[in-house]
Coordinates of C-alpha atoms in Angstrom, one line a residue:
M1 CA -3.0 30.8 18.8
K2 CA -0.3 28.3 19.3
K3 CA 1.9 30.8 21.2
L4 CA -1.0 31.8 23.4
L5 CA -1.7 28.1 24.3
L6 CA 2.0 27.6 25.2
L7 CA 2.0 30.8 27.3
L8 CA -1.1 29.6 29.1
A9 CA 0.4 26.2 29.7
A10 CA 3.6 27.8 31.0
C11 CA 1.6 29.9 33.5
G12 CA -0.2 26.8 34.7
W13 CA -3.6 28.0 33.4
L14 CA -3.8 25.2 30.7
T15 CA -2.7 21.6 30.7
L16 CA -1.7 20.4 27.3
P17 CA -2.1 16.6 26.7
S18 CA 1.1 14.6 26.4
F19 CA -0.1 13.3 23.1
A20 CA -0.5 16.7 21.4
Q21 CA 0.2 17.0 17.7
S22 CA 3.9 16.8 16.7
H23 CA 6.0 15.5 13.8
P24 CA 8.5 13.0 15.4
Q25 CA 11.4 12.0 13.3
K26 CA 12.0 8.7 15.3
F27 CA 9.7 6.3 16.9
T28 CA 9.9 5.9 20.7
T29 CA 8.2 3.4 22.9
A30 CA 5.4 5.0 25.0
A31 CA 6.2 5.0 28.7
N32 CA 2.7 3.5 29.1
A33 CA -0.5 3.3 27.1
H34 CA -2.0 6.4 28.8
A35 CA 0.9 8.6 27.8
A36 CA 0.0 8.0 24.2
G37 CA -3.8 8.4 24.8
F38 CA -4.7 4.8 25.0
S39 CA -6.4 2.5 27.5
A40 CA -4.0 -0.4 28.5
D41 CA -7.0 -2.6 29.3
R42 CA -8.6 -2.0 26.0
L43 CA -5.4 -2.6 24.0
K44 CA -5.4 -6.1 25.4
R45 CA -8.5 -6.8 23.3
I46 CA -6.2 -6.7 20.2
D47 CA -4.1 -9.4 21.8
S48 CA -7.1 -11.6 22.5
F49 CA -8.5 -11.1 19.0
L50 CA -5.2 -12.0 17.2
Q51 CA -4.4 -14.9 19.5
A52 CA -7.9 -16.3 18.9
T53 CA -7.5 -15.8 15.2
V54 CA -4.3 -17.8 15.1
S55 CA -5.6 -20.5 17.5
K56 CA -8.7 -21.0 15.3
G57 CA -6.6 -21.5 12.2
L58 CA -7.9 -18.3 10.6
A59 CA -4.4 -16.9 10.2
P60 CA -0.9 -18.4 10.6
N61 CA 0.4 -15.3 12.2
A62 CA 0.0 -11.6 12.7
V63 CA 2.3 -8.7 13.5
T64 CA 1.1 -5.2 14.6
F65 CA 2.4 -1.7 14.8
I66 CA 0.4 1.1 16.4
A67 CA 1.9 4.5 17.1
R68 CA 0.4 7.8 18.2
N69 CA 2.4 11.0 18.1
G70 CA 5.3 8.8 17.2
Q71 CA 5.0 6.8 20.4
I72 CA 4.6 3.0 19.9
V73 CA 1.8 1.5 21.9
H74 CA 1.4 -1.9 20.3
Y75 CA 4.2 -3.7 18.4
K76 CA 3.7 -7.5 18.8
A77 CA 4.0 -10.8 16.9
F78 CA 1.5 -13.7 17.1
G79 CA 1.6 -17.2 15.7
Y80 CA 4.1 -18.8 13.5
S81 CA 6.1 -17.7 10.4
N82 CA 6.1 -21.4 9.4
L83 CA 3.4 -23.6 10.7
E84 CA 5.0 -26.9 9.6
Q85 CA 8.3 -26.0 11.4
H86 CA 6.5 -24.5 14.4
K87 CA 8.7 -21.4 13.8
L88 CA 7.5 -18.6 16.0
L89 CA 6.9 -15.3 14.3
Q90 CA 9.3 -12.5 15.2
K91 CA 8.5 -8.8 15.0
D92 CA 11.2 -8.3 12.3
A93 CA 9.8 -11.0 10.0
I94 CA 9.6 -10.0 6.4
F95 CA 6.3 -10.1 4.6
R96 CA 5.1 -9.8 1.0
I97 CA 3.3 -6.4 0.9
A98 CA 1.9 -6.6 -2.6
S99 CA -0.1 -3.4 -3.3
Q100 CA 1.4 -1.5 -0.4
T101 CA 4.2 -1.1 -2.9
K102 CA 1.9 1.4 -4.7
L103 CA 2.4 4.1 -2.1
I104 CA 6.2 3.7 -2.4
T105 CA 6.0 4.1 -6.1
T106 CA 3.7 7.1 -5.8
I107 CA 6.1 8.8 -3.4
A108 CA 9.0 8.1 -5.8
L109 CA 7.1 9.6 -8.7
M110 CA 6.0 12.6 -6.7
M111 CA 9.6 13.2 -5.7
L112 CA 10.4 13.5 -9.4
Y113 CA 7.3 15.7 -9.9
E114 CA 8.8 18.1 -7.3
E115 CA 12.0 18.1 -9.4
G116 CA 10.0 19.5 -12.4
K117 CA 10.2 16.3 -14.5
F118 CA 6.5 16.3 -15.5
F119 CA 3.0 17.7 -15.0
L120 CA 0.3 15.4 -13.5
D121 CA -1.9 16.1 -16.5
D122 CA 0.8 15.2 -19.1
P123 CA -0.5 12.4 -21.4
L124 CA 1.3 9.1 -20.9
S125 CA 2.2 9.1 -24.6
K126 CA 4.5 12.0 -24.0
Y127 CA 6.9 9.7 -22.2
I128 CA 5.8 6.2 -23.3
P129 CA 4.9 6.4 -27.0
E130 CA 3.0 3.1 -27.0
F131 CA 0.1 4.9 -25.3
T132 CA -0.4 7.2 -28.3
D133 CA -3.9 7.1 -29.7
A134 CA -5.4 5.1 -26.8
K135 CA -8.5 3.1 -27.5
V136 CA -11.5 2.1 -25.3
L137 CA -12.9 -1.5 -25.5
V138 CA -16.5 -1.5 -26.9
S139 CA -17.2 -5.2 -27.2
Y140 CA -15.5 -8.5 -27.7
N141 CA -16.4 -12.1 -28.7
R142 CA -14.3 -14.8 -27.1
E143 CA -15.5 -17.5 -29.4
K144 CA -14.6 -15.6 -32.5
S145 CA -11.5 -13.9 -31.0
T146 CA -12.7 -10.5 -32.2
Y147 CA -13.2 -7.2 -30.5
E148 CA -14.2 -3.6 -31.2
T149 CA -12.7 -0.4 -29.9
R150 CA -13.2 3.4 -30.2
P151 CA -10.9 6.3 -29.6
A152 CA -10.6 7.4 -26.0
A153 CA -12.4 10.7 -25.3
T154 CA -9.2 12.0 -23.6
P155 CA -5.7 10.6 -23.4
P156 CA -4.8 8.8 -20.2
T157 CA -2.6 11.0 -18.0
I158 CA -0.2 10.5 -15.1
R159 CA -2.9 11.8 -12.7
H160 CA -5.2 9.1 -14.1
L161 CA -2.5 6.5 -13.2
L162 CA -2.0 7.6 -9.7
S163 CA -5.8 7.8 -9.0
H164 CA -6.7 4.5 -10.7
T165 CA -9.0 6.2 -13.2
A166 CA -7.2 5.4 -16.4
G167 CA -9.3 2.4 -17.2
I168 CA -6.4 -0.1 -16.8
P169 CA -7.3 -3.3 -14.9
Y170 CA -5.3 -6.2 -13.6
E171 CA -7.0 -8.9 -15.7
H172 CA -8.2 -7.8 -19.1
P173 CA -10.8 -9.6 -21.2
L174 CA -8.3 -9.6 -24.1
D175 CA -5.2 -10.9 -22.3
S176 CA -5.6 -14.4 -23.7
L177 CA -6.1 -13.1 -27.2
L178 CA -3.4 -10.5 -27.2
F179 CA -0.7 -12.3 -25.1
G180 CA -1.9 -15.9 -24.7
G181 CA -2.4 -15.5 -21.0
K182 CA -2.3 -13.1 -18.0
L183 CA 0.3 -10.4 -17.6
P184 CA 2.4 -10.8 -14.4
G185 CA 0.4 -8.7 -11.9
L186 CA 2.0 -9.6 -8.6
N187 CA 5.4 -11.0 -9.4
S188 CA 7.3 -13.3 -11.8
L189 CA 9.9 -16.0 -11.7
K190 CA 10.7 -15.5 -15.4
N191 CA 13.1 -13.1 -17.1
D192 CA 10.4 -10.4 -17.3
K193 CA 11.2 -6.7 -17.3
L194 CA 9.1 -3.7 -16.4
E195 CA 9.6 -1.9 -19.7
D196 CA 8.3 -4.9 -21.6
V197 CA 5.3 -5.5 -19.3
V198 CA 4.3 -1.8 -19.7
K199 CA 4.5 -2.0 -23.5
K200 CA 2.0 -5.0 -23.3
I201 CA -0.3 -3.0 -21.0
A202 CA -0.3 -0.2 -23.6
R203 CA -1.6 -2.7 -26.2
R204 CA -4.7 -3.4 -24.3
P205 CA -7.7 -1.1 -25.0
L206 CA -8.8 0.8 -21.9
L207 CA -12.0 -0.4 -20.2
H208 CA -13.5 3.1 -20.1
D209 CA -12.6 6.7 -20.9
P210 CA -9.9 8.1 -18.6
G211 CA -11.5 9.7 -15.5
A212 CA -14.9 8.1 -16.0
A213 CA -14.5 5.4 -13.2
F214 CA -12.3 4.0 -10.6
T215 CA -10.7 0.9 -12.0
Y216 CA -8.0 -0.8 -9.9
G217 CA -5.2 -2.4 -11.8
M218 CA -1.7 -2.0 -13.2
S219 CA -1.6 1.8 -13.4
I220 CA 1.1 2.1 -10.7
D221 CA 3.3 -0.4 -12.5
I222 CA 3.3 2.1 -15.4
A223 CA 4.0 4.8 -12.8
G224 CA 7.0 2.7 -11.8
R225 CA 8.2 2.7 -15.3
L226 CA 7.9 6.5 -15.4
V227 CA 10.2 6.7 -12.3
E228 CA 12.8 4.8 -14.3
I229 CA 12.4 7.0 -17.4
F230 CA 12.6 10.3 -15.4
S231 CA 15.4 9.2 -13.0
G232 CA 17.5 7.1 -15.3
M233 CA 17.6 4.4 -12.6
S234 CA 15.9 1.1 -12.1
L235 CA 12.9 1.3 -9.8
S236 CA 14.7 -1.0 -7.4
D237 CA 17.7 1.3 -7.2
F238 CA 15.5 4.4 -6.9
F239 CA 13.7 2.8 -3.9
Q240 CA 16.9 1.8 -2.2
Q241 CA 18.9 5.0 -2.8
R242 CA 16.2 7.7 -2.6
I243 CA 13.6 6.2 -0.2
F244 CA 14.7 3.1 1.8
K245 CA 18.2 4.2 2.8
P246 CA 17.2 7.8 3.8
L247 CA 14.3 6.6 5.9
G248 CA 16.2 3.7 7.5
M249 CA 14.0 1.1 5.9
E250 CA 16.8 -1.5 6.1
D251 CA 14.7 -4.6 5.4
S252 CA 12.7 -3.5 2.4
Y253 CA 13.4 -4.9 -1.1
F254 CA 12.0 -6.2 -4.3
Y255 CA 14.3 -9.3 -3.9
L256 CA 15.8 -10.4 -0.7
P257 CA 19.6 -10.8 -0.2
P258 CA 20.4 -14.4 0.7
A259 CA 21.3 -13.5 4.3
K260 CA 17.7 -12.3 4.9
A261 CA 15.9 -15.0 3.0
N262 CA 15.1 -17.0 6.1
R263 CA 13.2 -14.1 7.6
L264 CA 10.5 -14.2 4.8
V265 CA 7.3 -15.8 6.3
E266 CA 5.8 -18.8 4.6
L267 CA 2.7 -18.2 2.4
Y268 CA -0.5 -19.9 3.1
A269 CA -4.0 -20.1 1.6
L270 CA -7.5 -20.0 3.1
P271 CA -9.9 -20.1 0.1
S272 CA -13.0 -20.4 2.3
L273 CA -13.9 -20.1 6.0
D274 CA -14.8 -23.8 5.9
S275 CA -11.4 -24.8 4.8
A276 CA -8.1 -25.2 6.7
L277 CA -5.0 -23.1 6.3
K278 CA -2.7 -24.8 3.8
L279 CA 0.6 -24.0 2.0
S280 CA 0.0 -21.9 -1.0
D281 CA 0.3 -23.9 -4.2
N282 CA 1.4 -20.8 -6.2
L283 CA 5.2 -21.3 -6.4
S284 CA 5.7 -17.8 -7.8
N285 CA 3.8 -16.0 -5.0
R286 CA 5.7 -18.1 -2.4
T287 CA 9.2 -17.8 -3.7
F288 CA 9.6 -14.8 -6.0
A289 CA 11.5 -12.7 -3.4
T290 CA 14.1 -15.4 -3.0
S291 CA 14.3 -17.3 -6.3
G292 CA 13.7 -17.0 -10.0
A293 CA 15.2 -14.5 -12.5
Q294 CA 14.6 -11.5 -10.2
T295 CA 14.4 -9.0 -13.1
L296 CA 10.9 -7.6 -12.7
Y297 CA 10.3 -4.5 -10.5
L298 CA 6.6 -4.2 -10.3
G299 CA 5.8 -0.8 -8.7
G300 CA 2.3 -1.9 -8.0
A301 CA 2.9 -5.1 -6.1
G302 CA 6.4 -6.5 -6.1
S303 CA 8.1 -5.6 -2.8
V304 CA 8.6 -7.2 0.6
G305 CA 9.6 -5.8 4.0
T306 CA 9.0 -5.6 7.7
I307 CA 6.1 -3.9 9.4
A308 CA 8.4 -1.5 11.2
D309 CA 10.0 -0.4 7.9
Y310 CA 6.6 0.5 6.4
A311 CA 5.5 2.3 9.6
K312 CA 8.3 4.8 8.8
L313 CA 6.7 5.5 5.4
C314 CA 3.3 5.9 7.1
Q315 CA 4.8 8.3 9.6
L316 CA 6.4 10.3 6.8
I317 CA 3.0 10.9 5.2
L318 CA 1.6 11.8 8.7
N319 CA 4.5 14.2 9.2
G320 CA 3.8 16.0 5.9
G321 CA 6.8 14.5 4.0
T322 CA 9.6 14.0 6.6
F323 CA 11.0 11.3 8.7
N324 CA 14.4 10.3 10.1
G325 CA 15.5 13.8 9.7
V326 CA 15.0 13.8 5.9
R327 CA 12.4 15.4 3.8
L328 CA 11.3 13.3 0.8
L329 CA 8.2 15.4 -0.1
S330 CA 7.0 18.9 0.7
R331 CA 4.0 19.3 3.0
K332 CA 2.1 20.8 0.0
T333 CA 2.8 17.8 -2.1
V334 CA 1.4 15.5 0.6
D335 CA -1.6 17.7 0.8
L336 CA -2.1 17.2 -3.0
M337 CA -1.7 13.5 -2.6
T338 CA -4.4 13.3 0.1
R339 CA -7.1 15.4 -1.8
N340 CA -9.9 13.7 -3.8
Q341 CA -8.7 13.0 -7.3
I342 CA -11.6 10.9 -8.6
G343 CA -14.4 13.4 -8.6
N344 CA -17.8 11.8 -8.1
N345 CA -16.4 8.3 -8.5
L346 CA -16.1 6.0 -5.5
V347 CA -13.7 3.3 -4.4
W348 CA -15.6 0.1 -5.1
D349 CA -18.4 -0.3 -2.5
R350 CA -16.4 1.4 0.2
N351 CA -18.1 4.9 -0.4
D352 CA -14.6 6.4 -0.1
K353 CA -12.5 8.6 -2.3
F354 CA -9.0 8.3 -3.7
G355 CA -6.1 10.7 -3.9
L356 CA -2.7 10.0 -5.5
G357 CA -1.7 6.6 -4.3
L358 CA -4.0 6.7 -1.2
Q359 CA -7.6 5.8 -0.3
I360 CA -9.3 8.6 1.5
I361 CA -11.8 7.6 4.2
T362 CA -15.0 9.7 4.1
A363 CA -17.6 10.6 6.7
D364 CA -19.9 8.2 5.0
T365 CA -17.4 5.3 4.6
H366 CA -18.6 1.8 4.4
Y367 CA -15.1 0.5 5.1
G368 CA -13.1 2.8 7.5
D369 CA -15.3 2.3 10.6
Q370 CA -14.2 4.7 13.4
A371 CA -11.3 6.2 11.4
S372 CA -11.5 10.0 11.2
P373 CA -12.8 11.4 7.9
G374 CA -9.7 12.2 5.9
S375 CA -7.8 9.2 7.1
L376 CA -5.7 7.3 4.5
T377 CA -5.5 3.6 4.0
W378 CA -4.6 0.7 1.6
G379 CA -3.5 -2.9 1.8
G380 CA -1.9 -5.7 -0.1
A381 CA -3.3 -8.9 -1.6
Y382 CA -1.4 -11.2 0.8
C383 CA -3.3 -9.4 3.7
S384 CA -1.4 -6.5 5.0
E385 CA -3.0 -3.1 5.6
Y386 CA -2.2 0.3 7.1
T387 CA -4.3 3.3 8.2
I388 CA -2.9 6.8 8.7
D389 CA -5.2 9.2 10.8
P390 CA -4.0 12.8 10.8
K391 CA -6.7 13.9 13.2
E392 CA -5.6 11.4 15.8
N393 CA -2.0 11.7 14.8
L394 CA -2.1 7.9 14.6
I395 CA -0.8 5.1 12.4
L396 CA -1.8 1.5 12.6
L397 CA -0.6 -1.5 10.6
V398 CA -1.3 -5.2 10.7
Y399 CA 0.3 -7.9 8.6
T400 CA -0.1 -11.6 7.8
N401 CA 0.5 -13.5 4.5
V402 CA -2.4 -15.6 3.2
L403 CA -3.6 -15.8 -0.5
P404 CA -6.4 -16.5 -1.3
Y405 CA -7.8 -15.3 2.0
A406 CA -11.5 -15.6 2.8
Y407 CA -11.0 -13.9 6.2
Y408 CA -9.2 -10.8 4.8
G409 CA -11.9 -8.2 5.3
E410 CA -12.8 -9.3 8.8
F411 CA -9.1 -9.6 9.8
V412 CA -8.0 -6.1 8.9
R413 CA -11.2 -4.2 9.8
K414 CA -11.6 -5.9 13.2
F415 CA -8.0 -5.0 14.0
R416 CA -8.8 -1.3 13.1
I417 CA -12.0 -1.3 15.1
L418 CA -10.1 -2.7 18.1
T419 CA -7.4 -0.1 17.8
Y420 CA -9.8 2.8 17.8
Q421 CA -11.9 1.5 20.7
A422 CA -8.7 1.6 22.8
I423 CA -8.2 5.3 22.3
D424 CA -9.0 7.2 25.6

């Protein structure tokens, strides 16, 4: 069929659109919006929305990256990287991307899967003995500091980790009892190490039987530890050597080199829509990438980078595992990652499914708006988000850094709506 279409086009009987499906290995700037299948006038609505958001004090800044068929149609910066210093945001500013780290870790682990290091349905205990004889929490009494458990119906597996169905949350009811406080979920300024954090996670009883529900939490941090076990490298070294360098992601790290520290945006807080933006009072969240012990590589939340770097990762998924002339994953592995892995369970109230490391937008989505069914998305706690739409051959990303952020949902969804309404 493809040969027939090309023949018809060559004979002048069929005109193929300039934005037909392809798998570009480099981004190029579209000659104009129409060349990439967008309306120039409608794209301006994105500018108006983000400028208004900054002017109203609902966000300190925003940076965008929209590309269709590898052609960039919107890559702009709005607002200030530091409000107090009136420092204008640059497009190459570095942001905390929190849970967007999860896709990087998933790709890393699936690269090792392709090398025959494990099966997805291997029990965790095969590689991390602390998960042997996993238990499920039945009840607990905070006043008496007691709790009851039962054996898990099935052992948690690697597939459960990557699909968030292992029953492993972020904050656990027993954290105070077992550890005297919360585990480091986003970052740490202390001399924490991933191996030790994972051993503590293994001491917690699961919240439900593996596979029984979608429970978002520290599963991908455990997956990061598996990357270290299978590769013999730290997660940071694996990212740099096997993913970031091959893809040309030159500004992505767990911890920034001193020469790039001044490009990290300041972190703000907007706890309610009635409040004003203020500097975050969480010193760890603000400074972990440039200070502290810098020993913890959290595969679920700990990295920073530019929006243009992460766009390369999104395009790699859209391309079926290749970008920058390198193949990190096979097309069939990407197919596997983008298939429903959670059965009848749903992602929160979004009415969507989850694959391996990626949310899958369904036809009945309550979250994905106009995104084509089968599109992929996720975001980070500091407010960054991406959408990958294979049907439209489109990627769209928007970043800011605010935590807590009362405007998060409106910010990312309105950006997505405005992107789709601009498609011709």
